[in-house]
Each structure stands twice: as C-alpha cells, then as structure tokens.
Amino acid sequence: MKKALSMLGSLSLVMVMLFGMKGIVSANEFNWTYFETEDGKWDGESIITTRSKGNVEINLGAKDGRGPTTMGGKRVDGKTLKVRLCNTETGACTSNHLFAGSEDCYATVFDGMRPGTYRIDITDGSSSYRVKGYVRGASS
C-alpha cells in the first residue's frame, strides 16, 4: 500500500511539473494565431520577456500556406505591414518595425526588451483596406 501511494504521489508530482512547464513555455512563445488589422484587438497572444530572454521575434506567415491578404482575398506584401509591442503594465509601446522576408514567412526582431508582458499590434498603414493573416511570436 505504501509503495502504491508513493508511486501515485510521484506520478502526481511529474504531472504537475509537466503541466507547469508547459505553461511557462507557452508564455514565452505562441504558435500561428489569426489576426486582422484595424479590428481594435491585439494581434496574437502575449509574449513574456525576462532578463535572459529579452529578444522577441514576430513572424507573419503561412499557417494556411500563404502570407497576409486583404479581407477580400488579395495578397499583401508583408514588408508593407508594421508591428509594435506594447507593455501590458505600463502601456508603453515600441516604435513600429517593418517585416523582412518573403511570403512564406516574414519576420522582425525586437532586441533587448525589458522584462515584462507585451501585446502585439500589427498595422497596415491604409484606411482603405484591412489585412488578415497569421502571426506567431517567441522570446529568446
């Protein structure tokens, strides 16, 4: 009986550690998430930075096999889109960064971010159309 309880306790501890670690990992990165510009919502998920993980890479790309498009379906060059990070605690935002790359995956990196939680804001620079697509991010 003691051996069974000991094994059950060990198994429970392992499960807590696994799920706990998953939460920590997912806080520092998120996989492809749908976004739309000019919808009044943050784009993607939150990114958490630490002293040892202060760089943030943001990608636009190909969860669905293509890059960003207008709401009507016309392809958009991801290099024309801008992105900034906004600190959830202070409300302070970085300057806008342009994306580099190609339709398969556009990317930009924010170097040396202070520890904190950041939201992503992607803009298209035009009031005549809105852009939709997929975004992912990670701190390193």
PDB file of C-alpha atoms in Angstrom:
ATOM      1  CA  MET A   1       0.000   0.000   0.000  1.00  0.00           C
ATOM      2  CA  LYS A   2       2.812   2.407   0.888  1.00  0.00           C
ATOM      3  CA  LYS A   3       4.545   1.622  -2.388  1.00  0.00           C
ATOM      4  CA  ALA A   4       1.352   2.303  -4.358  1.00  0.00           C
ATOM      5  CA  LEU A   5       0.800   5.633  -2.585  1.00  0.00           C
ATOM      6  CA  SER A   6       4.426   6.579  -3.142  1.00  0.00           C
ATOM      7  CA  MET A   7       4.146   5.826  -6.867  1.00  0.00           C
ATOM      8  CA  LEU A   8       0.871   7.746  -7.089  1.00  0.00           C
ATOM      9  CA  GLY A   9       2.494  10.721  -5.359  1.00  0.00           C
ATOM     10  CA  SER A  10       5.480  10.589  -7.702  1.00  0.00           C
ATOM     11  CA  LEU A  11       3.207  10.382 -10.728  1.00  0.00           C
ATOM     12  CA  SER A  12       1.210  13.375  -9.485  1.00  0.00           C
ATOM     13  CA  LEU A  13       4.398  15.390  -8.982  1.00  0.00           C
ATOM     14  CA  VAL A  14       5.580  14.563 -12.500  1.00  0.00           C
ATOM     15  CA  MET A  15       2.204  15.603 -13.966  1.00  0.00           C
ATOM     16  CA  VAL A  16       2.250  18.916 -12.087  1.00  0.00           C
ATOM     17  CA  MET A  17       5.782  19.593 -13.288  1.00  0.00           C
ATOM     18  CA  LEU A  18       4.897  18.780 -16.896  1.00  0.00           C
ATOM     19  CA  PHE A  19       1.801  20.962 -16.968  1.00  0.00           C
ATOM     20  CA  GLY A  20       3.590  23.708 -15.043  1.00  0.00           C
ATOM     21  CA  MET A  21       6.476  23.706 -17.505  1.00  0.00           C
ATOM     22  CA  LYS A  22       4.074  23.757 -20.444  1.00  0.00           C
ATOM     23  CA  GLY A  23       2.532  26.951 -19.070  1.00  0.00           C
ATOM     24  CA  ILE A  24       5.923  28.595 -18.727  1.00  0.00           C
ATOM     25  CA  VAL A  25       6.989  27.627 -22.236  1.00  0.00           C
ATOM     26  CA  SER A  26       3.736  28.769 -23.814  1.00  0.00           C
ATOM     27  CA  ALA A  27       4.025  32.147 -22.076  1.00  0.00           C
ATOM     28  CA  ASN A  28       7.301  32.803 -23.939  1.00  0.00           C
ATOM     29  CA  GLU A  29       6.024  31.710 -27.341  1.00  0.00           C
ATOM     30  CA  PHE A  30       2.818  31.098 -29.231  1.00  0.00           C
ATOM     31  CA  ASN A  31       2.116  29.333 -32.486  1.00  0.00           C
ATOM     32  CA  TRP A  32       0.225  30.648 -35.525  1.00  0.00           C
ATOM     33  CA  THR A  33      -2.754  32.750 -34.449  1.00  0.00           C
ATOM     34  CA  TYR A  34      -5.242  34.503 -36.752  1.00  0.00           C
ATOM     35  CA  PHE A  35      -5.200  38.326 -36.782  1.00  0.00           C
ATOM     36  CA  GLU A  36      -6.948  41.222 -38.528  1.00  0.00           C
ATOM     37  CA  THR A  37      -5.723  44.802 -38.706  1.00  0.00           C
ATOM     38  CA  GLU A  38      -7.997  47.676 -37.678  1.00  0.00           C
ATOM     39  CA  ASP A  39     -10.294  45.426 -35.627  1.00  0.00           C
ATOM     40  CA  GLY A  40      -9.474  47.078 -32.287  1.00  0.00           C
ATOM     41  CA  LYS A  41      -7.979  43.876 -30.887  1.00  0.00           C
ATOM     42  CA  TRP A  42      -4.432  42.885 -30.051  1.00  0.00           C
ATOM     43  CA  ASP A  43      -2.836  40.574 -32.601  1.00  0.00           C
ATOM     44  CA  GLY A  44      -1.673  37.126 -31.499  1.00  0.00           C
ATOM     45  CA  GLU A  45      -1.027  36.237 -27.872  1.00  0.00           C
ATOM     46  CA  SER A  46       1.009  37.877 -25.110  1.00  0.00           C
ATOM     47  CA  ILE A  47       4.787  37.494 -25.074  1.00  0.00           C
ATOM     48  CA  ILE A  48       6.689  37.445 -21.778  1.00  0.00           C
ATOM     49  CA  THR A  49      10.291  38.630 -21.692  1.00  0.00           C
ATOM     50  CA  THR A  50      12.824  38.080 -18.917  1.00  0.00           C
ATOM     51  CA  ARG A  51      16.357  39.309 -18.287  1.00  0.00           C
ATOM     52  CA  SER A  52      17.715  36.219 -20.013  1.00  0.00           C
ATOM     53  CA  LYS A  53      15.084  36.242 -22.799  1.00  0.00           C
ATOM     54  CA  GLY A  54      14.857  39.863 -23.885  1.00  0.00           C
ATOM     55  CA  ASN A  55      14.656  39.459 -27.659  1.00  0.00           C
ATOM     56  CA  VAL A  56      11.276  38.994 -29.320  1.00  0.00           C
ATOM     57  CA  GLU A  57      10.815  37.586 -32.826  1.00  0.00           C
ATOM     58  CA  ILE A  58       7.485  38.130 -34.568  1.00  0.00           C
ATOM     59  CA  ASN A  59       6.578  36.200 -37.733  1.00  0.00           C
ATOM     60  CA  LEU A  60       3.802  36.633 -40.282  1.00  0.00           C
ATOM     61  CA  GLY A  61       3.216  33.705 -42.457  1.00  0.00           C
ATOM     62  CA  ALA A  62       1.945  30.519 -43.712  1.00  0.00           C
ATOM     63  CA  LYS A  63      -0.183  28.511 -41.324  1.00  0.00           C
ATOM     64  CA  ASP A  64      -2.617  28.261 -44.217  1.00  0.00           C
ATOM     65  CA  GLY A  65       0.090  28.110 -46.904  1.00  0.00           C
ATOM     66  CA  ARG A  66       0.166  31.790 -47.802  1.00  0.00           C
ATOM     67  CA  GLY A  67       1.052  35.169 -46.404  1.00  0.00           C
ATOM     68  CA  PRO A  68      -1.245  38.013 -45.372  1.00  0.00           C
ATOM     69  CA  THR A  69      -4.186  39.069 -47.560  1.00  0.00           C
ATOM     70  CA  THR A  70      -6.785  41.811 -47.611  1.00  0.00           C
ATOM     71  CA  MET A  71     -10.220  40.914 -46.271  1.00  0.00           C
ATOM     72  CA  GLY A  72     -11.225  40.489 -49.942  1.00  0.00           C
ATOM     73  CA  GLY A  73      -8.501  37.894 -50.526  1.00  0.00           C
ATOM     74  CA  LYS A  74      -5.889  39.973 -52.393  1.00  0.00           C
ATOM     75  CA  ARG A  75      -2.322  39.139 -51.356  1.00  0.00           C
ATOM     76  CA  VAL A  76      -0.433  41.769 -49.385  1.00  0.00           C
ATOM     77  CA  ASP A  77       3.342  42.174 -49.277  1.00  0.00           C
ATOM     78  CA  GLY A  78       4.169  41.588 -45.612  1.00  0.00           C
ATOM     79  CA  LYS A  79       7.021  44.087 -45.906  1.00  0.00           C
ATOM     80  CA  THR A  80       4.399  46.858 -46.021  1.00  0.00           C
ATOM     81  CA  LEU A  81       2.980  45.897 -42.608  1.00  0.00           C
ATOM     82  CA  LYS A  82       4.261  47.340 -39.335  1.00  0.00           C
ATOM     83  CA  VAL A  83       4.330  45.823 -35.862  1.00  0.00           C
ATOM     84  CA  ARG A  84       4.936  47.179 -32.387  1.00  0.00           C
ATOM     85  CA  LEU A  85       4.978  45.676 -28.904  1.00  0.00           C
ATOM     86  CA  CYS A  86       3.057  47.278 -26.033  1.00  0.00           C
ATOM     87  CA  ASN A  87       3.822  46.613 -22.364  1.00  0.00           C
ATOM     88  CA  THR A  88       0.667  45.463 -20.572  1.00  0.00           C
ATOM     89  CA  GLU A  89       1.708  47.031 -17.257  1.00  0.00           C
ATOM     90  CA  THR A  90       2.994  50.448 -18.342  1.00  0.00           C
ATOM     91  CA  GLY A  91       1.131  50.893 -21.633  1.00  0.00           C
ATOM     92  CA  ALA A  92       4.401  51.978 -23.277  1.00  0.00           C
ATOM     93  CA  CYS A  93       4.888  50.788 -26.863  1.00  0.00           C
ATOM     94  CA  THR A  94       7.965  50.304 -29.006  1.00  0.00           C
ATOM     95  CA  SER A  95       8.415  52.120 -32.277  1.00  0.00           C
ATOM     96  CA  ASN A  96       6.970  50.347 -35.314  1.00  0.00           C
ATOM     97  CA  HIS A  97       9.146  47.724 -37.008  1.00  0.00           C
ATOM     98  CA  LEU A  98       8.801  46.640 -40.622  1.00  0.00           C
ATOM     99  CA  PHE A  99       8.846  42.959 -41.537  1.00  0.00           C
ATOM    100  CA  ALA A 100      11.514  41.431 -43.777  1.00  0.00           C
ATOM    101  CA  GLY A 101      11.418  38.132 -45.654  1.00  0.00           C
ATOM    102  CA  SER A 102       9.078  36.601 -48.191  1.00  0.00           C
ATOM    103  CA  GLU A 103       5.531  35.316 -48.468  1.00  0.00           C
ATOM    104  CA  ASP A 104       6.434  32.027 -46.781  1.00  0.00           C
ATOM    105  CA  CYS A 105       7.485  33.811 -43.609  1.00  0.00           C
ATOM    106  CA  TYR A 106       8.036  37.473 -42.833  1.00  0.00           C
ATOM    107  CA  ALA A 107       9.936  38.293 -39.634  1.00  0.00           C
ATOM    108  CA  THR A 108      11.205  41.085 -37.431  1.00  0.00           C
ATOM    109  CA  VAL A 109      13.106  41.088 -34.136  1.00  0.00           C
ATOM    110  CA  PHE A 110      12.848  43.419 -31.165  1.00  0.00           C
ATOM    111  CA  ASP A 111      16.209  43.304 -29.353  1.00  0.00           C
ATOM    112  CA  GLY A 112      16.866  43.967 -25.667  1.00  0.00           C
ATOM    113  CA  MET A 113      13.291  44.293 -24.415  1.00  0.00           C
ATOM    114  CA  ARG A 114      12.843  44.953 -20.704  1.00  0.00           C
ATOM    115  CA  PRO A 115      11.331  42.110 -18.666  1.00  0.00           C
ATOM    116  CA  GLY A 116       7.554  42.233 -18.907  1.00  0.00           C
ATOM    117  CA  THR A 117       4.461  41.087 -20.736  1.00  0.00           C
ATOM    118  CA  TYR A 118       3.862  42.532 -24.192  1.00  0.00           C
ATOM    119  CA  ARG A 119       0.931  42.553 -26.615  1.00  0.00           C
ATOM    120  CA  ILE A 120       1.364  42.728 -30.387  1.00  0.00           C
ATOM    121  CA  ASP A 121      -0.152  45.399 -32.627  1.00  0.00           C
ATOM    122  CA  ILE A 122       0.082  44.970 -36.417  1.00  0.00           C
ATOM    123  CA  THR A 123      -0.926  47.857 -38.695  1.00  0.00           C
ATOM    124  CA  ASP A 124      -1.329  48.069 -42.463  1.00  0.00           C
ATOM    125  CA  GLY A 125      -0.961  51.822 -42.963  1.00  0.00           C
ATOM    126  CA  SER A 126      -4.109  52.206 -45.061  1.00  0.00           C
ATOM    127  CA  SER A 127      -7.657  53.074 -44.122  1.00  0.00           C
ATOM    128  CA  SER A 128      -8.963  51.804 -47.476  1.00  0.00           C
ATOM    129  CA  TYR A 129      -8.492  48.099 -46.633  1.00  0.00           C
ATOM    130  CA  ARG A 130      -7.914  45.704 -43.753  1.00  0.00           C
ATOM    131  CA  VAL A 131      -5.414  42.861 -43.673  1.00  0.00           C
ATOM    132  CA  LYS A 132      -5.844  39.372 -42.228  1.00  0.00           C
ATOM    133  CA  GLY A 133      -3.331  36.608 -41.716  1.00  0.00           C
ATOM    134  CA  TYR A 134      -1.449  34.587 -39.144  1.00  0.00           C
ATOM    135  CA  VAL A 135       1.128  35.724 -36.610  1.00  0.00           C
ATOM    136  CA  ARG A 136       3.391  33.890 -34.186  1.00  0.00           C
ATOM    137  CA  GLY A 137       5.977  35.070 -31.717  1.00  0.00           C
ATOM    138  CA  ALA A 138       8.645  33.984 -29.260  1.00  0.00           C
ATOM    139  CA  SER A 139      11.124  35.494 -26.850  1.00  0.00           C
ATOM    140  CA  SER A 140      14.711  34.275 -26.755  1.00  0.00           C
TER     141      SER A 140
END
